[in-house]
């Protein structure tokens, strides 16, 4: 998923609040209910009798419903995970800025007019 829900609109504080939801006991139940709902929608497509009148129209409608429900559930869960990761990274940066990766400086030049530190003169 290239873009996720709320990617450009949530503040860091809102992301932290959203991340805190995943630590609540009810979070796993919510995920399980979303999964069950997706499974029920998919099974409804399978249970449809192919000899039933209007089968093609009905199966197309059931598949569209199942696909929409599965996509929404997946987008929601993946977005929460993405926001949680961003929130945790930002909190780590605030607690210890040295954890932020800085690429090594390969070349260091002595700029004229800047004194050489004492250790290097000896």
PDB file of C-alpha atoms in Angstrom:
ATOM      1  CA  UNK A   1       0.000   0.000   0.000  1.00  0.00           C
ATOM      2  CA  UNK A   2       1.750   3.126  -1.229  1.00  0.00           C
ATOM      3  CA  UNK A   3      -0.538   5.587   0.535  1.00  0.00           C
ATOM      4  CA  UNK A   4      -2.304   4.911   3.781  1.00  0.00           C
ATOM      5  CA  UNK A   5      -5.327   6.457   5.439  1.00  0.00           C
ATOM      6  CA  UNK A   6      -4.548   9.750   7.162  1.00  0.00           C
ATOM      7  CA  UNK A   7      -0.987   9.801   5.842  1.00  0.00           C
ATOM      8  CA  UNK A   8      -1.004  13.545   5.197  1.00  0.00           C
ATOM      9  CA  UNK A   9      -3.623  14.658   7.705  1.00  0.00           C
ATOM     10  CA  UNK A  10      -2.758  13.155  11.102  1.00  0.00           C
ATOM     11  CA  UNK A  11      -0.470  14.984  13.499  1.00  0.00           C
ATOM     12  CA  UNK A  12       2.213  13.211  15.518  1.00  0.00           C
ATOM     13  CA  UNK A  13       0.009  13.387  18.631  1.00  0.00           C
ATOM     14  CA  UNK A  14      -2.903  11.837  16.749  1.00  0.00           C
ATOM     15  CA  UNK A  15      -0.620   9.072  15.484  1.00  0.00           C
ATOM     16  CA  UNK A  16       0.505   8.361  19.033  1.00  0.00           C
ATOM     17  CA  UNK A  17      -3.124   8.179  20.179  1.00  0.00           C
ATOM     18  CA  UNK A  18      -3.936   5.816  17.311  1.00  0.00           C
ATOM     19  CA  UNK A  19      -0.901   3.676  18.139  1.00  0.00           C
ATOM     20  CA  UNK A  20      -2.081   3.422  21.747  1.00  0.00           C
ATOM     21  CA  UNK A  21      -5.276   1.732  20.543  1.00  0.00           C
ATOM     22  CA  UNK A  22      -3.232  -1.277  19.433  1.00  0.00           C
ATOM     23  CA  UNK A  23      -2.169  -1.839  23.046  1.00  0.00           C
ATOM     24  CA  UNK A  24      -5.750  -2.063  24.293  1.00  0.00           C
ATOM     25  CA  UNK A  25      -7.201  -5.554  24.916  1.00  0.00           C
ATOM     26  CA  UNK A  26     -10.082  -4.830  22.554  1.00  0.00           C
ATOM     27  CA  UNK A  27      -7.796  -4.190  19.576  1.00  0.00           C
ATOM     28  CA  UNK A  28      -7.242  -7.879  18.839  1.00  0.00           C
ATOM     29  CA  UNK A  29     -10.990  -8.454  19.122  1.00  0.00           C
ATOM     30  CA  UNK A  30     -11.658  -5.668  16.611  1.00  0.00           C
ATOM     31  CA  UNK A  31      -9.153  -7.197  14.180  1.00  0.00           C
ATOM     32  CA  UNK A  32     -10.779 -10.603  14.644  1.00  0.00           C
ATOM     33  CA  UNK A  33     -14.257  -9.149  13.976  1.00  0.00           C
ATOM     34  CA  UNK A  34     -13.045  -7.438  10.804  1.00  0.00           C
ATOM     35  CA  UNK A  35     -11.509 -10.713   9.673  1.00  0.00           C
ATOM     36  CA  UNK A  36     -14.711 -12.609  10.419  1.00  0.00           C
ATOM     37  CA  UNK A  37     -16.759 -10.084   8.468  1.00  0.00           C
ATOM     38  CA  UNK A  38     -14.432 -10.457   5.465  1.00  0.00           C
ATOM     39  CA  UNK A  39     -14.635 -14.235   5.674  1.00  0.00           C
ATOM     40  CA  UNK A  40     -18.460 -14.131   5.845  1.00  0.00           C
ATOM     41  CA  UNK A  41     -18.643 -11.911   2.754  1.00  0.00           C
ATOM     42  CA  UNK A  42     -16.302 -14.221   0.836  1.00  0.00           C
ATOM     43  CA  UNK A  43     -18.229 -17.317   1.910  1.00  0.00           C
ATOM     44  CA  UNK A  44     -21.481 -15.726   0.737  1.00  0.00           C
ATOM     45  CA  UNK A  45     -20.017 -15.712  -2.786  1.00  0.00           C
ATOM     46  CA  UNK A  46     -19.092 -19.371  -2.498  1.00  0.00           C
ATOM     47  CA  UNK A  47     -22.498 -20.423  -1.149  1.00  0.00           C
ATOM     48  CA  UNK A  48     -24.374 -18.887  -4.072  1.00  0.00           C
ATOM     49  CA  UNK A  49     -25.930 -21.630  -6.202  1.00  0.00           C
ATOM     50  CA  UNK A  50     -24.796 -21.375  -9.862  1.00  0.00           C
ATOM     51  CA  UNK A  51     -28.111 -22.759 -11.148  1.00  0.00           C
ATOM     52  CA  UNK A  52     -30.053 -20.004  -9.407  1.00  0.00           C
ATOM     53  CA  UNK A  53     -31.740 -17.476 -11.660  1.00  0.00           C
ATOM     54  CA  UNK A  54     -29.713 -14.251 -12.027  1.00  0.00           C
ATOM     55  CA  UNK A  55     -26.559 -15.980 -10.765  1.00  0.00           C
ATOM     56  CA  UNK A  56     -24.130 -13.774 -12.735  1.00  0.00           C
ATOM     57  CA  UNK A  57     -25.681 -10.560 -11.443  1.00  0.00           C
ATOM     58  CA  UNK A  58     -25.847 -11.824  -7.849  1.00  0.00           C
ATOM     59  CA  UNK A  59     -22.312 -13.211  -7.796  1.00  0.00           C
ATOM     60  CA  UNK A  60     -20.961  -9.953  -9.250  1.00  0.00           C
ATOM     61  CA  UNK A  61     -22.718  -7.973  -6.507  1.00  0.00           C
ATOM     62  CA  UNK A  62     -21.517 -10.326  -3.752  1.00  0.00           C
ATOM     63  CA  UNK A  63     -17.952 -10.270  -5.081  1.00  0.00           C
ATOM     64  CA  UNK A  64     -17.955  -6.472  -5.238  1.00  0.00           C
ATOM     65  CA  UNK A  65     -19.218  -6.335  -1.652  1.00  0.00           C
ATOM     66  CA  UNK A  66     -16.620  -8.863  -0.441  1.00  0.00           C
ATOM     67  CA  UNK A  67     -13.809  -7.091  -2.273  1.00  0.00           C
ATOM     68  CA  UNK A  68     -14.802  -3.691  -0.886  1.00  0.00           C
ATOM     69  CA  UNK A  69     -15.041  -5.051   2.647  1.00  0.00           C
ATOM     70  CA  UNK A  70     -11.694  -6.854   2.387  1.00  0.00           C
ATOM     71  CA  UNK A  71      -9.977  -3.777   0.933  1.00  0.00           C
ATOM     72  CA  UNK A  72     -11.392  -1.476   3.609  1.00  0.00           C
ATOM     73  CA  UNK A  73     -10.397  -3.818   6.441  1.00  0.00           C
ATOM     74  CA  UNK A  74      -6.897  -4.287   5.064  1.00  0.00           C
ATOM     75  CA  UNK A  75      -6.421  -0.548   4.431  1.00  0.00           C
ATOM     76  CA  UNK A  76      -7.569   0.235   7.964  1.00  0.00           C
ATOM     77  CA  UNK A  77      -5.288  -2.298   9.679  1.00  0.00           C
ATOM     78  CA  UNK A  78      -2.260  -1.455   7.513  1.00  0.00           C
ATOM     79  CA  UNK A  79      -2.792   2.278   8.063  1.00  0.00           C
ATOM     80  CA  UNK A  80      -2.879   1.842  11.827  1.00  0.00           C
ATOM     81  CA  UNK A  81       0.346  -0.196  11.634  1.00  0.00           C
ATOM     82  CA  UNK A  82       2.005   2.487   9.491  1.00  0.00           C
ATOM     83  CA  UNK A  83       0.930   5.279  11.862  1.00  0.00           C
ATOM     84  CA  UNK A  84       2.138   3.254  14.857  1.00  0.00           C
ATOM     85  CA  UNK A  85       5.569   2.830  13.257  1.00  0.00           C
ATOM     86  CA  UNK A  86       5.822   6.543  12.424  1.00  0.00           C
ATOM     87  CA  UNK A  87       4.716   7.512  15.941  1.00  0.00           C
ATOM     88  CA  UNK A  88       7.245   5.178  17.557  1.00  0.00           C
ATOM     89  CA  UNK A  89      10.046   6.476  15.325  1.00  0.00           C
ATOM     90  CA  UNK A  90       9.186  10.095  16.166  1.00  0.00           C
ATOM     91  CA  UNK A  91       9.071   9.359  19.887  1.00  0.00           C
ATOM     92  CA  UNK A  92      12.482   7.688  19.703  1.00  0.00           C
ATOM     93  CA  UNK A  93      13.849  10.735  17.889  1.00  0.00           C
ATOM     94  CA  UNK A  94      12.507  13.043  20.600  1.00  0.00           C
ATOM     95  CA  UNK A  95      13.848  10.882  23.439  1.00  0.00           C
ATOM     96  CA  UNK A  96      17.279  10.336  21.945  1.00  0.00           C
ATOM     97  CA  UNK A  97      18.167  12.359  18.850  1.00  0.00           C
ATOM     98  CA  UNK A  98      21.405  10.370  18.490  1.00  0.00           C
ATOM     99  CA  UNK A  99      19.296   7.402  17.327  1.00  0.00           C
ATOM    100  CA  UNK A 100      18.526   9.291  14.137  1.00  0.00           C
ATOM    101  CA  UNK A 101      20.724   7.952  11.377  1.00  0.00           C
ATOM    102  CA  UNK A 102      23.165  10.392   9.849  1.00  0.00           C
ATOM    103  CA  UNK A 103      25.301   9.236   6.957  1.00  0.00           C
ATOM    104  CA  UNK A 104      29.018   9.267   7.735  1.00  0.00           C
ATOM    105  CA  UNK A 105      31.039  12.193   6.489  1.00  0.00           C
ATOM    106  CA  UNK A 106      33.585  10.752   4.130  1.00  0.00           C
ATOM    107  CA  UNK A 107      35.661  13.839   3.542  1.00  0.00           C
ATOM    108  CA  UNK A 108      36.394  16.538   6.051  1.00  0.00           C
ATOM    109  CA  UNK A 109      38.165  19.629   4.883  1.00  0.00           C
ATOM    110  CA  UNK A 110      40.153  22.055   6.924  1.00  0.00           C
ATOM    111  CA  UNK A 111      38.651  25.435   6.214  1.00  0.00           C
ATOM    112  CA  UNK A 112      41.187  28.287   6.102  1.00  0.00           C
ATOM    113  CA  UNK A 113      40.869  30.546   9.083  1.00  0.00           C
ATOM    114  CA  UNK A 114      39.612  27.800  11.412  1.00  0.00           C
ATOM    115  CA  UNK A 115      42.211  26.801  13.986  1.00  0.00           C
ATOM    116  CA  UNK A 116      43.253  23.164  14.147  1.00  0.00           C
ATOM    117  CA  UNK A 117      42.138  21.588  17.437  1.00  0.00           C
ATOM    118  CA  UNK A 118      44.821  21.199  20.143  1.00  0.00           C
ATOM    119  CA  UNK A 119      45.028  17.402  19.866  1.00  0.00           C
ATOM    120  CA  UNK A 120      45.837  17.495  16.159  1.00  0.00           C
ATOM    121  CA  UNK A 121      48.650  20.051  16.569  1.00  0.00           C
ATOM    122  CA  UNK A 122      50.758  17.765  18.768  1.00  0.00           C
TER     123      UNK A 122
END
